[in-house]
Short mmCIF file of C-alpha atoms in Angstrom, two decimals:
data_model
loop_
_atom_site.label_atom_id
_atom_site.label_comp_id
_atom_site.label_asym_id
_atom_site.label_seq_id
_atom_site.Cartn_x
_atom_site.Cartn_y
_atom_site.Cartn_z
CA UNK A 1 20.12 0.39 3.49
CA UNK A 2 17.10 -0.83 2.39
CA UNK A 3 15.81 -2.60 5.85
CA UNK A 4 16.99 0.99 7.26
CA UNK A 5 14.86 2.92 4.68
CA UNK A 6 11.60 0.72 5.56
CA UNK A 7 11.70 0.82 9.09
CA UNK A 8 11.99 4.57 8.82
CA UNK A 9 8.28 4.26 6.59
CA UNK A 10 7.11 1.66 8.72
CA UNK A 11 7.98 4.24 11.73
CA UNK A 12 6.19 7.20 9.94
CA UNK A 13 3.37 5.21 9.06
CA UNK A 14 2.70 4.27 12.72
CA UNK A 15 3.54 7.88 13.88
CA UNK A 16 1.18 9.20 11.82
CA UNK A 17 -1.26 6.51 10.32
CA UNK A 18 -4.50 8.24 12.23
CA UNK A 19 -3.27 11.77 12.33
CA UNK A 20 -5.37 13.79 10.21
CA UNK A 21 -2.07 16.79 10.94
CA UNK A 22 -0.05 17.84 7.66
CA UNK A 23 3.01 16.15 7.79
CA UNK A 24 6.63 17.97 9.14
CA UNK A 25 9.78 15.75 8.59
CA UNK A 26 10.84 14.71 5.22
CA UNK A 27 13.63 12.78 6.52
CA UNK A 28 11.74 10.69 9.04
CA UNK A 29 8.86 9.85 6.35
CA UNK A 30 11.79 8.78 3.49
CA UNK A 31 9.39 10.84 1.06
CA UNK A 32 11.08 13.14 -1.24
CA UNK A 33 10.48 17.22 -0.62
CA UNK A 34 8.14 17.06 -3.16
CA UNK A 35 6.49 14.19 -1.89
CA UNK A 36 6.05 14.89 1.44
CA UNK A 37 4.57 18.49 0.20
CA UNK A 38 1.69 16.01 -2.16
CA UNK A 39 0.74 14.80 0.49
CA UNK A 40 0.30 18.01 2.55
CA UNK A 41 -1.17 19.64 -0.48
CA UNK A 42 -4.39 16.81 -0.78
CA UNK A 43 -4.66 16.55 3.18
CA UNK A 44 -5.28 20.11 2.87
CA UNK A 45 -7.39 19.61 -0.06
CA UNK A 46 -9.57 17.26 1.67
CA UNK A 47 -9.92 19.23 4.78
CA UNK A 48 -11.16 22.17 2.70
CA UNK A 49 -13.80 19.49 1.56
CA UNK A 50 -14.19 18.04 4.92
CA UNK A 51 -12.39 14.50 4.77
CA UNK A 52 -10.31 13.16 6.84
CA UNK A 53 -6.41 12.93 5.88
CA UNK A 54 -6.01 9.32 4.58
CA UNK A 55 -3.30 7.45 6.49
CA UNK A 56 -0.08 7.11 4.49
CA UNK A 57 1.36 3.52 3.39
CA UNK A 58 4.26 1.66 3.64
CA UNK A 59 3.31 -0.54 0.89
CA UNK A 60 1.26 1.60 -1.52
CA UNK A 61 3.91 4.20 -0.88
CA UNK A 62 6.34 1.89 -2.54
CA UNK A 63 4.35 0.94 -5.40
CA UNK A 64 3.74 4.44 -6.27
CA UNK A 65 7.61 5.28 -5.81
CA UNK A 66 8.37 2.35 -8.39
CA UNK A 67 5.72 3.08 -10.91
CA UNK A 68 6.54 6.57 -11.14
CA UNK A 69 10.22 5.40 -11.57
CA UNK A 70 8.97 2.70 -14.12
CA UNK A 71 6.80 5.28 -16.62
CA UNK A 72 9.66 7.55 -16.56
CA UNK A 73 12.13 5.04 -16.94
CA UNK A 74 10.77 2.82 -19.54
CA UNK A 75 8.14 4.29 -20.60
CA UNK A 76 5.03 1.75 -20.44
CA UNK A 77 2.39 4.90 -21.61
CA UNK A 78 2.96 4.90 -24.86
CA UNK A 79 1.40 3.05 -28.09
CA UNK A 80 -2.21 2.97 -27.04
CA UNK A 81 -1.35 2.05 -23.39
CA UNK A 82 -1.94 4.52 -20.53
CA UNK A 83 -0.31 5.49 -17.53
CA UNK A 84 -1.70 2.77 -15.57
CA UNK A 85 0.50 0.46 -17.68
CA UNK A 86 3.81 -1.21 -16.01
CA UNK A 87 6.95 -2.23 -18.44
CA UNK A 88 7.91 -5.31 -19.00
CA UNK A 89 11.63 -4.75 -17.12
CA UNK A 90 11.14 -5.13 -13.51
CA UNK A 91 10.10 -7.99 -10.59
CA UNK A 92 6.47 -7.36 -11.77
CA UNK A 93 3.82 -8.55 -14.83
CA UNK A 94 3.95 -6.25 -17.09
CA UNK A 95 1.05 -5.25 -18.83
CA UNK A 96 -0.61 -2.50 -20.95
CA UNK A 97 -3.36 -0.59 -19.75
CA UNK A 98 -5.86 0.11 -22.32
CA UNK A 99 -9.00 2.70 -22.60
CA UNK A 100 -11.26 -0.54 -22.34
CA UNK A 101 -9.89 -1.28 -18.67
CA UNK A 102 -9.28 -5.23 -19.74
CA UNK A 103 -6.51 -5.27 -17.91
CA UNK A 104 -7.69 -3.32 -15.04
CA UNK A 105 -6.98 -6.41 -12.79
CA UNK A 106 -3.16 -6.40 -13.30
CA UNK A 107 -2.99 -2.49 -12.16
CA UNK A 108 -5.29 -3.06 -8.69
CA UNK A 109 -3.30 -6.28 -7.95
CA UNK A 110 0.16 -4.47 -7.83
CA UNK A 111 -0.15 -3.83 -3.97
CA UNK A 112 -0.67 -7.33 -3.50
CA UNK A 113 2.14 -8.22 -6.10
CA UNK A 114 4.49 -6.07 -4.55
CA UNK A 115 4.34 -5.78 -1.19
CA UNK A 116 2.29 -7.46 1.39
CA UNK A 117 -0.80 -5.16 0.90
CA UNK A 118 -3.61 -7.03 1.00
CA UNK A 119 -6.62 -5.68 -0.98
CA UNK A 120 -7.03 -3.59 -4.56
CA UNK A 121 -4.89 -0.47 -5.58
CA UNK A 122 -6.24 2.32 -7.13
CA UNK A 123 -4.57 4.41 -9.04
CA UNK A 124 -4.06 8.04 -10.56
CA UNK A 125 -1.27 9.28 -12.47
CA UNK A 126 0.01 12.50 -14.10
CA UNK A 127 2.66 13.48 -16.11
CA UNK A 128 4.20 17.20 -17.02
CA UNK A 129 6.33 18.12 -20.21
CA UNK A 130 8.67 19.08 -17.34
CA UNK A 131 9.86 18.22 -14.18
CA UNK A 132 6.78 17.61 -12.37
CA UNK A 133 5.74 18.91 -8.61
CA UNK A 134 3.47 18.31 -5.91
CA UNK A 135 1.31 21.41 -7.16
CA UNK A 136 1.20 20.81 -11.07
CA UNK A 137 0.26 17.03 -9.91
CA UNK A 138 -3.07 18.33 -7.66
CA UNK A 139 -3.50 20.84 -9.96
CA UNK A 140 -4.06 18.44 -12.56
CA UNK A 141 -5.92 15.88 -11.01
CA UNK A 142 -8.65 18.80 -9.59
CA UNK A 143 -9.04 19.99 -13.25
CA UNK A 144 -10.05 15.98 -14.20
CA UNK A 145 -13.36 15.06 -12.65
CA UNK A 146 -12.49 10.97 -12.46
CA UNK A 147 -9.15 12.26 -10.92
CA UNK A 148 -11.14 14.73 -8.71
CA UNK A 149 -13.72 12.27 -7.44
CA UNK A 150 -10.49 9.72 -6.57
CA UNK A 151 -9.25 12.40 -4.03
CA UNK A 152 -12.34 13.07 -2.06
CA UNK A 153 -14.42 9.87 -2.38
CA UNK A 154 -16.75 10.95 -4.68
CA UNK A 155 -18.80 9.32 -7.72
CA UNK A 156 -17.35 5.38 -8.39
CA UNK A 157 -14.73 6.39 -5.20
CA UNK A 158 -17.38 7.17 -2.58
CA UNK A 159 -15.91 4.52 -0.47
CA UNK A 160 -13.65 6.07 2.41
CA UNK A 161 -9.63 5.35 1.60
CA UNK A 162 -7.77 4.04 4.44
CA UNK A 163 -4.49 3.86 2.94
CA UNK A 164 -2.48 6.08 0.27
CA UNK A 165 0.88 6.11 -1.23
CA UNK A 166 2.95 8.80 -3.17
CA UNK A 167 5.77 8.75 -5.71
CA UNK A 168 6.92 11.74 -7.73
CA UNK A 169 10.24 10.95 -9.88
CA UNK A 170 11.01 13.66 -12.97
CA UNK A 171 7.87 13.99 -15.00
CA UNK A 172 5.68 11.68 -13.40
CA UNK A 173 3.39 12.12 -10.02
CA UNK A 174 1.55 9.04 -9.17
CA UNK A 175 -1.10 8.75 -6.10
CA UNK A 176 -1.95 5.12 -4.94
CA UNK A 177 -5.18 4.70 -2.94
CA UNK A 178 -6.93 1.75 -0.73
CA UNK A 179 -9.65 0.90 0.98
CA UNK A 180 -8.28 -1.41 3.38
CA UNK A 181 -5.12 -0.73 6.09
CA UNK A 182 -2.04 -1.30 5.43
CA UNK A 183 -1.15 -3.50 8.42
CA UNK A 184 2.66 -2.93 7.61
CA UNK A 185 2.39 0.47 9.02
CA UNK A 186 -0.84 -0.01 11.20
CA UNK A 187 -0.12 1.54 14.90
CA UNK A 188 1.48 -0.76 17.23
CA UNK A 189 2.62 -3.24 14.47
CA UNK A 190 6.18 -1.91 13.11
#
């Protein structure tokens, strides 16, 4: 099931790693409705700002799937630690993200912990009282400036993103971003 459910990303990501077209097919992508509609939502965004779509990852995809699973799950957010913390009960290092970003390192290495991602992750996260959906999560991160600026390469994020991955589970919507490809679901290389 699981070597079934990554081909099918690693399939997507090759269909459509340098489309800059909205995404169609849920079921192909293995991105939940709500997912799939994120990602439509800031490819639309960014056209409306002129930027390219940002290819969609196999491997950042995943690591935003399991951290939003992991914040609603166990909660790492809490007692002085943001979002960009990860709990201490999975295959990962756990570690508390704090205002001061001293442990900034342990949230950009989680591609490469992961998965075989090679370079930084970046991350934005956002949570809802409720059940959280693709347009409370943009709307959100538009009304933040630092989240803004992460969705259309502005300010510290003027670098172009060539990879991005999406995970939305209950009350938690979480964006991953990189600058390099993800060769996992690079064209001609599923």
């Amino acid at each position: 099931m699981k070597t079934t459910w990554l081909y099918c990303l690693l399939l997507l990501s090759a269909t459509f790693l340098m489309g800059s077209k909205p995404l169609k097919n849920a079921d192909a992508i293995q991105l939940t409705p709500e997912e799939l509609k994120l990602y439509n939502l800031i490819t639309t965004y960014r056209a409306q700002n002129g930027l390219p779509a940002i290819p969609l990852s196999v491997s950042l995809t995943a690591v935003a799937q399991i951290h939003a699973k992991d914040l609603e799950t166990n909660r790492p957010d809490q007692e002085g630690c943001s979002m960009h913390s990860w709990s201490a009960n999975g295959k990962w290092t756990s570690c508390c993200y704090t205002p001061d970003h001293a442990q900034k390192l342990c949230m950009w290495n989680k591609p490469k912990e992961l998965t075989s991602y090679t370079g930084n992750g970046f991350e934005i996260a956002a949570t809802y009282s409720e059940l959280i959906d693709a347009s409370k999560a943009l709307a959100l991160w538009k009304e933040s400036k630092f989240h803004n600026e992460a969705l259309l390469n502005k300010g510290a994020y003027a670098r172009t993103w060539n990879a991005m991955g999406i995970g939305i589970y209950k009350n938690y919507a979480v964006i991953w971003f990189g600058h390099e490809v993800d060769a996992k679901g690079a064209p001609g290389k599923p």
